[in-house]
């Protein structure tokens, strides 16, 4: 059987990875794992995230259908976020990846160290 070329444009897997590979996206999704919470609570749960980055991440997740936003009119308005059923369906997959990282990241670190000390071409990021 002939192997096929991989087309990034047609690869749904790469599109999903693009969504969840952002530094903050997984953390925002995990912060919403146990139910509806307010913006300020999300920000308190995620160490180091700026207001701008949290807002951008939530908007992108809302656009992608993974997060819902509910505004309750009051002074000030109450804004709550929750995972949609689609977002909730992503949690088991993300947990598997998180478990893999916990089990194997030290091996990745050792491989990097071995590569870096082998005299091989440095990796440019």
mmCIF file of C-alpha atoms in Angstrom, residues 4-115:
data_model
loop_
_atom_site.group_PDB
_atom_site.id
_atom_site.type_symbol
_atom_site.label_atom_id
_atom_site.label_comp_id
_atom_site.label_asym_id
_atom_site.label_seq_id
_atom_site.Cartn_x
_atom_site.Cartn_y
_atom_site.Cartn_z
ATOM 1 C CA UNK A 4 -0.155 9.158 1.337
ATOM 2 C CA UNK A 5 1.131 12.659 1.741
ATOM 3 C CA UNK A 6 -0.139 14.462 4.794
ATOM 4 C CA UNK A 7 -1.993 17.636 3.966
ATOM 5 C CA UNK A 8 -2.164 20.103 6.821
ATOM 6 C CA UNK A 9 -5.120 21.819 5.211
ATOM 7 C CA UNK A 10 -7.166 18.596 5.182
ATOM 8 C CA UNK A 11 -5.962 17.157 8.492
ATOM 9 C CA UNK A 12 -8.575 17.636 11.214
ATOM 10 C CA UNK A 13 -6.065 16.304 13.754
ATOM 11 C CA UNK A 14 -3.666 19.173 13.047
ATOM 12 C CA UNK A 15 -6.507 21.679 13.389
ATOM 13 C CA UNK A 16 -7.435 20.299 16.824
ATOM 14 C CA UNK A 17 -3.780 20.325 17.895
ATOM 15 C CA UNK A 18 -3.599 23.946 16.807
ATOM 16 C CA UNK A 19 -6.510 24.723 19.141
ATOM 17 C CA UNK A 20 -5.215 22.926 22.236
ATOM 18 C CA UNK A 21 -1.468 23.449 21.815
ATOM 19 C CA UNK A 22 -1.632 27.082 22.891
ATOM 20 C CA UNK A 23 0.139 27.559 26.217
ATOM 21 C CA UNK A 24 -3.012 28.725 28.011
ATOM 22 C CA UNK A 25 -5.785 26.782 26.293
ATOM 23 C CA UNK A 26 -5.341 23.504 28.165
ATOM 24 C CA UNK A 27 -5.145 25.355 31.479
ATOM 25 C CA UNK A 28 -8.345 27.277 30.762
ATOM 26 C CA UNK A 29 -10.140 24.077 29.761
ATOM 27 C CA UNK A 30 -8.932 22.326 32.929
ATOM 28 C CA UNK A 31 -10.076 25.281 35.043
ATOM 29 C CA UNK A 32 -13.603 24.766 33.689
ATOM 30 C CA UNK A 33 -13.586 20.990 34.111
ATOM 31 C CA UNK A 34 -15.739 20.965 37.256
ATOM 32 C CA UNK A 35 -18.469 23.320 36.131
ATOM 33 C CA UNK A 36 -19.431 26.924 35.538
ATOM 34 C CA UNK A 37 -17.182 29.619 37.007
ATOM 35 C CA UNK A 38 -16.709 33.358 36.723
ATOM 36 C CA UNK A 39 -13.928 35.115 34.848
ATOM 37 C CA UNK A 40 -12.092 36.219 38.001
ATOM 38 C CA UNK A 41 -12.077 32.679 39.366
ATOM 39 C CA UNK A 42 -10.556 31.349 36.131
ATOM 40 C CA UNK A 43 -7.849 34.004 36.382
ATOM 41 C CA UNK A 44 -7.138 33.084 40.023
ATOM 42 C CA UNK A 45 -6.838 29.391 39.133
ATOM 43 C CA UNK A 46 -4.295 29.954 36.347
ATOM 44 C CA UNK A 47 -1.064 31.345 37.698
ATOM 45 C CA UNK A 48 0.607 33.888 35.433
ATOM 46 C CA UNK A 49 -2.138 34.422 32.859
ATOM 47 C CA UNK A 50 -2.755 38.058 31.982
ATOM 48 C CA UNK A 51 -6.228 39.513 31.620
ATOM 49 C CA UNK A 52 -5.594 40.070 27.908
ATOM 50 C CA UNK A 53 -4.453 36.487 27.318
ATOM 51 C CA UNK A 54 -7.324 35.001 29.319
ATOM 52 C CA UNK A 55 -9.833 37.080 27.359
ATOM 53 C CA UNK A 56 -8.274 36.055 24.021
ATOM 54 C CA UNK A 57 -8.191 32.386 25.017
ATOM 55 C CA UNK A 58 -11.799 32.367 26.221
ATOM 56 C CA UNK A 59 -12.966 34.111 23.037
ATOM 57 C CA UNK A 60 -11.139 31.580 20.868
ATOM 58 C CA UNK A 61 -12.562 28.652 22.839
ATOM 59 C CA UNK A 62 -16.033 30.175 22.566
ATOM 60 C CA UNK A 63 -15.550 30.606 18.807
ATOM 61 C CA UNK A 64 -14.444 26.973 18.524
ATOM 62 C CA UNK A 65 -17.559 25.827 20.388
ATOM 63 C CA UNK A 66 -15.663 24.476 23.398
ATOM 64 C CA UNK A 67 -16.733 27.107 25.943
ATOM 65 C CA UNK A 68 -20.010 28.927 26.537
ATOM 66 C CA UNK A 69 -20.302 32.414 28.005
ATOM 67 C CA UNK A 70 -23.322 33.585 29.984
ATOM 68 C CA UNK A 71 -23.837 37.222 30.979
ATOM 69 C CA UNK A 72 -26.284 38.004 33.777
ATOM 70 C CA UNK A 73 -27.288 41.675 33.732
ATOM 71 C CA UNK A 74 -26.419 43.370 36.994
ATOM 72 C CA UNK A 75 -24.061 46.077 38.182
ATOM 73 C CA UNK A 76 -21.397 44.953 37.512
ATOM 74 C CA UNK A 77 -22.485 42.256 35.039
ATOM 75 C CA UNK A 78 -21.925 38.648 36.108
ATOM 76 C CA UNK A 79 -20.051 36.737 33.398
ATOM 77 C CA UNK A 80 -19.779 32.977 33.737
ATOM 78 C CA UNK A 81 -18.010 30.411 31.598
ATOM 79 C CA UNK A 82 -18.562 26.687 31.198
ATOM 80 C CA UNK A 83 -17.432 23.903 28.936
ATOM 81 C CA UNK A 84 -19.930 23.008 26.250
ATOM 82 C CA UNK A 85 -20.656 19.317 25.649
ATOM 83 C CA UNK A 86 -18.064 19.509 22.862
ATOM 84 C CA UNK A 87 -15.489 21.008 25.238
ATOM 85 C CA UNK A 88 -16.339 18.449 27.884
ATOM 86 C CA UNK A 89 -15.745 15.644 25.377
ATOM 87 C CA UNK A 90 -12.158 16.870 24.995
ATOM 88 C CA UNK A 91 -11.315 16.350 28.706
ATOM 89 C CA UNK A 92 -10.633 12.569 28.526
ATOM 90 C CA UNK A 93 -8.278 13.065 25.558
ATOM 91 C CA UNK A 94 -6.437 15.855 27.336
ATOM 92 C CA UNK A 95 -6.153 13.738 30.488
ATOM 93 C CA UNK A 96 -4.561 10.946 28.450
ATOM 94 C CA UNK A 97 -2.014 13.414 27.067
ATOM 95 C CA UNK A 98 -1.417 14.824 30.560
ATOM 96 C CA UNK A 99 -0.854 11.289 31.912
ATOM 97 C CA UNK A 100 1.539 10.513 29.055
ATOM 98 C CA UNK A 101 3.488 13.684 29.850
ATOM 99 C CA UNK A 102 3.660 12.794 33.552
ATOM 100 C CA UNK A 103 4.905 9.295 32.713
ATOM 101 C CA UNK A 104 7.385 10.195 29.964
ATOM 102 C CA UNK A 105 8.530 13.811 30.191
ATOM 103 C CA UNK A 106 11.666 12.867 32.118
ATOM 104 C CA UNK A 107 12.560 10.571 29.198
ATOM 105 C CA UNK A 108 12.090 13.478 26.803
ATOM 106 C CA UNK A 109 14.398 15.572 28.983
ATOM 107 C CA UNK A 110 17.047 12.832 28.977
ATOM 108 C CA UNK A 111 16.774 12.450 25.200
ATOM 109 C CA UNK A 112 17.196 16.199 24.761
ATOM 110 C CA UNK A 113 20.224 16.234 27.033
ATOM 111 C CA UNK A 114 21.790 13.306 25.152
ATOM 112 C CA UNK A 115 21.137 15.016 21.827
#
